[in-house]
């Protein structure tokens, strides 16, 4: 009968823990699309208004956003990014400026406060 040394047992345990961590870390991280939450944000700055309709699935968010300027122009586009905690939305706003034909990207941060 073969006896195992302390070092070989320790090595086997280490390898087993490493493989377990690797397998658990590689789980399919897709959000459950059946639990998508719809949220709406409205922001007003002087005479300009921003309206964002956002869908949250897991830690990802996506949706649409419009910036309505008081002079009659508007920017329309999509937003997408990650949700950090339950209050910080960090992502990008891809939009077309009124009358232009090329897409622009703007970093976006939204902060919820008092469940609003």
PDB file of C-alpha atoms in Angstrom:
ATOM      1  CA  UNK A   1       0.000   0.000   0.000  1.00  0.00           C
ATOM      2  CA  UNK A   2       1.347   3.396  -0.993  1.00  0.00           C
ATOM      3  CA  UNK A   3       1.450   6.180   1.586  1.00  0.00           C
ATOM      4  CA  UNK A   4       0.872   9.739   0.492  1.00  0.00           C
ATOM      5  CA  UNK A   5       3.173  12.467   1.648  1.00  0.00           C
ATOM      6  CA  UNK A   6       1.961  15.715   3.154  1.00  0.00           C
ATOM      7  CA  UNK A   7       3.228  17.626   0.093  1.00  0.00           C
ATOM      8  CA  UNK A   8       1.322  15.514  -2.429  1.00  0.00           C
ATOM      9  CA  UNK A   9      -1.920  15.800  -0.424  1.00  0.00           C
ATOM     10  CA  UNK A  10      -1.460  19.566  -0.157  1.00  0.00           C
ATOM     11  CA  UNK A  11      -0.756  19.809  -3.888  1.00  0.00           C
ATOM     12  CA  UNK A  12      -3.849  17.730  -4.726  1.00  0.00           C
ATOM     13  CA  UNK A  13      -6.043  19.927  -2.511  1.00  0.00           C
ATOM     14  CA  UNK A  14      -4.589  23.072  -4.091  1.00  0.00           C
ATOM     15  CA  UNK A  15      -5.227  21.760  -7.625  1.00  0.00           C
ATOM     16  CA  UNK A  16      -8.776  20.741  -6.676  1.00  0.00           C
ATOM     17  CA  UNK A  17      -9.525  24.185  -5.193  1.00  0.00           C
ATOM     18  CA  UNK A  18      -8.032  25.908  -8.239  1.00  0.00           C
ATOM     19  CA  UNK A  19     -10.114  23.843 -10.671  1.00  0.00           C
ATOM     20  CA  UNK A  20     -13.271  24.391  -8.606  1.00  0.00           C
ATOM     21  CA  UNK A  21     -12.668  28.146  -8.613  1.00  0.00           C
ATOM     22  CA  UNK A  22     -12.016  28.085 -12.349  1.00  0.00           C
ATOM     23  CA  UNK A  23     -15.215  26.177 -13.091  1.00  0.00           C
ATOM     24  CA  UNK A  24     -17.324  28.384 -10.811  1.00  0.00           C
ATOM     25  CA  UNK A  25     -15.822  31.545 -12.346  1.00  0.00           C
ATOM     26  CA  UNK A  26     -16.678  30.425 -15.869  1.00  0.00           C
ATOM     27  CA  UNK A  27     -20.405  30.131 -15.279  1.00  0.00           C
ATOM     28  CA  UNK A  28     -22.667  31.510 -17.953  1.00  0.00           C
ATOM     29  CA  UNK A  29     -23.150  35.092 -16.778  1.00  0.00           C
ATOM     30  CA  UNK A  30     -26.027  36.006 -19.095  1.00  0.00           C
ATOM     31  CA  UNK A  31     -28.785  37.912 -17.354  1.00  0.00           C
ATOM     32  CA  UNK A  32     -32.197  36.358 -17.054  1.00  0.00           C
ATOM     33  CA  UNK A  33     -34.184  38.280 -19.655  1.00  0.00           C
ATOM     34  CA  UNK A  34     -37.424  37.294 -17.936  1.00  0.00           C
ATOM     35  CA  UNK A  35     -36.528  39.621 -15.050  1.00  0.00           C
ATOM     36  CA  UNK A  36     -35.879  42.783 -17.056  1.00  0.00           C
ATOM     37  CA  UNK A  37     -36.754  45.942 -15.109  1.00  0.00           C
ATOM     38  CA  UNK A  38     -37.862  49.046 -16.992  1.00  0.00           C
ATOM     39  CA  UNK A  39     -36.789  52.409 -15.586  1.00  0.00           C
ATOM     40  CA  UNK A  40     -37.311  55.941 -16.820  1.00  0.00           C
ATOM     41  CA  UNK A  41     -35.078  58.915 -16.111  1.00  0.00           C
ATOM     42  CA  UNK A  42     -35.977  62.533 -16.826  1.00  0.00           C
ATOM     43  CA  UNK A  43     -33.462  65.328 -16.439  1.00  0.00           C
ATOM     44  CA  UNK A  44     -34.032  69.057 -16.873  1.00  0.00           C
ATOM     45  CA  UNK A  45     -31.245  71.606 -17.178  1.00  0.00           C
ATOM     46  CA  UNK A  46     -32.354  75.169 -17.803  1.00  0.00           C
ATOM     47  CA  UNK A  47     -34.647  74.767 -20.834  1.00  0.00           C
ATOM     48  CA  UNK A  48     -33.222  71.449 -22.113  1.00  0.00           C
ATOM     49  CA  UNK A  49     -34.814  68.082 -21.266  1.00  0.00           C
ATOM     50  CA  UNK A  50     -33.326  64.587 -21.333  1.00  0.00           C
ATOM     51  CA  UNK A  51     -35.503  61.480 -21.329  1.00  0.00           C
ATOM     52  CA  UNK A  52     -33.969  58.009 -20.941  1.00  0.00           C
ATOM     53  CA  UNK A  53     -35.916  54.748 -20.990  1.00  0.00           C
ATOM     54  CA  UNK A  54     -33.644  52.026 -19.638  1.00  0.00           C
ATOM     55  CA  UNK A  55     -34.070  48.279 -19.259  1.00  0.00           C
ATOM     56  CA  UNK A  56     -31.967  46.544 -16.606  1.00  0.00           C
ATOM     57  CA  UNK A  57     -31.158  42.845 -16.949  1.00  0.00           C
ATOM     58  CA  UNK A  58     -28.810  41.565 -14.268  1.00  0.00           C
ATOM     59  CA  UNK A  59     -25.907  44.012 -14.152  1.00  0.00           C
ATOM     60  CA  UNK A  60     -26.356  45.219 -17.739  1.00  0.00           C
ATOM     61  CA  UNK A  61     -28.556  48.044 -18.953  1.00  0.00           C
ATOM     62  CA  UNK A  62     -29.657  49.188 -22.382  1.00  0.00           C
ATOM     63  CA  UNK A  63     -32.287  51.461 -23.817  1.00  0.00           C
ATOM     64  CA  UNK A  64     -32.935  54.727 -25.601  1.00  0.00           C
ATOM     65  CA  UNK A  65     -32.317  58.354 -24.765  1.00  0.00           C
ATOM     66  CA  UNK A  66     -33.311  61.698 -26.256  1.00  0.00           C
ATOM     67  CA  UNK A  67     -31.982  65.143 -25.462  1.00  0.00           C
ATOM     68  CA  UNK A  68     -34.504  67.838 -26.404  1.00  0.00           C
ATOM     69  CA  UNK A  69     -32.962  71.297 -26.728  1.00  0.00           C
ATOM     70  CA  UNK A  70     -35.054  74.425 -26.204  1.00  0.00           C
ATOM     71  CA  UNK A  71     -34.191  75.668 -29.709  1.00  0.00           C
ATOM     72  CA  UNK A  72     -36.084  72.753 -31.291  1.00  0.00           C
ATOM     73  CA  UNK A  73     -33.147  70.423 -31.994  1.00  0.00           C
ATOM     74  CA  UNK A  74     -32.709  66.989 -30.466  1.00  0.00           C
ATOM     75  CA  UNK A  75     -30.185  64.184 -30.071  1.00  0.00           C
ATOM     76  CA  UNK A  76     -31.582  60.638 -30.283  1.00  0.00           C
ATOM     77  CA  UNK A  77     -29.771  57.413 -29.621  1.00  0.00           C
ATOM     78  CA  UNK A  78     -29.145  54.333 -27.556  1.00  0.00           C
ATOM     79  CA  UNK A  79     -27.543  53.784 -24.180  1.00  0.00           C
ATOM     80  CA  UNK A  80     -25.830  50.679 -22.867  1.00  0.00           C
ATOM     81  CA  UNK A  81     -23.525  49.816 -20.029  1.00  0.00           C
ATOM     82  CA  UNK A  82     -23.210  48.273 -16.570  1.00  0.00           C
ATOM     83  CA  UNK A  83     -25.060  48.770 -13.309  1.00  0.00           C
ATOM     84  CA  UNK A  84     -22.857  49.105 -10.213  1.00  0.00           C
ATOM     85  CA  UNK A  85     -24.677  48.440  -6.986  1.00  0.00           C
ATOM     86  CA  UNK A  86     -28.254  49.628  -7.263  1.00  0.00           C
ATOM     87  CA  UNK A  87     -27.624  53.327  -7.859  1.00  0.00           C
ATOM     88  CA  UNK A  88     -24.848  53.896 -10.435  1.00  0.00           C
ATOM     89  CA  UNK A  89     -25.357  53.366 -14.160  1.00  0.00           C
ATOM     90  CA  UNK A  90     -22.078  53.654 -16.119  1.00  0.00           C
ATOM     91  CA  UNK A  91     -22.005  53.257 -19.882  1.00  0.00           C
ATOM     92  CA  UNK A  92     -22.109  55.045 -23.210  1.00  0.00           C
ATOM     93  CA  UNK A  93     -24.640  57.098 -25.162  1.00  0.00           C
ATOM     94  CA  UNK A  94     -24.453  56.561 -28.930  1.00  0.00           C
ATOM     95  CA  UNK A  95     -26.461  59.212 -30.736  1.00  0.00           C
ATOM     96  CA  UNK A  96     -27.112  61.140 -33.911  1.00  0.00           C
ATOM     97  CA  UNK A  97     -27.052  64.900 -33.534  1.00  0.00           C
ATOM     98  CA  UNK A  98     -29.995  66.641 -35.185  1.00  0.00           C
ATOM     99  CA  UNK A  99     -29.332  66.920 -38.926  1.00  0.00           C
ATOM    100  CA  UNK A 100     -26.063  64.940 -38.956  1.00  0.00           C
ATOM    101  CA  UNK A 101     -25.461  61.465 -40.329  1.00  0.00           C
ATOM    102  CA  UNK A 102     -22.588  60.151 -38.186  1.00  0.00           C
ATOM    103  CA  UNK A 103     -22.854  58.487 -34.788  1.00  0.00           C
ATOM    104  CA  UNK A 104     -21.214  60.080 -31.769  1.00  0.00           C
ATOM    105  CA  UNK A 105     -20.285  58.354 -28.487  1.00  0.00           C
ATOM    106  CA  UNK A 106     -20.536  60.113 -25.144  1.00  0.00           C
ATOM    107  CA  UNK A 107     -19.652  58.509 -21.778  1.00  0.00           C
ATOM    108  CA  UNK A 108     -22.732  58.327 -19.563  1.00  0.00           C
ATOM    109  CA  UNK A 109     -23.170  58.188 -15.784  1.00  0.00           C
ATOM    110  CA  UNK A 110     -26.584  58.138 -14.145  1.00  0.00           C
ATOM    111  CA  UNK A 111     -27.038  58.157 -10.394  1.00  0.00           C
ATOM    112  CA  UNK A 112     -30.311  57.154  -8.760  1.00  0.00           C
ATOM    113  CA  UNK A 113     -31.223  58.905  -5.554  1.00  0.00           C
ATOM    114  CA  UNK A 114     -34.115  58.302  -3.184  1.00  0.00           C
ATOM    115  CA  UNK A 115     -35.504  55.552  -5.450  1.00  0.00           C
ATOM    116  CA  UNK A 116     -35.932  58.055  -8.304  1.00  0.00           C
TER     117      UNK A 116
END
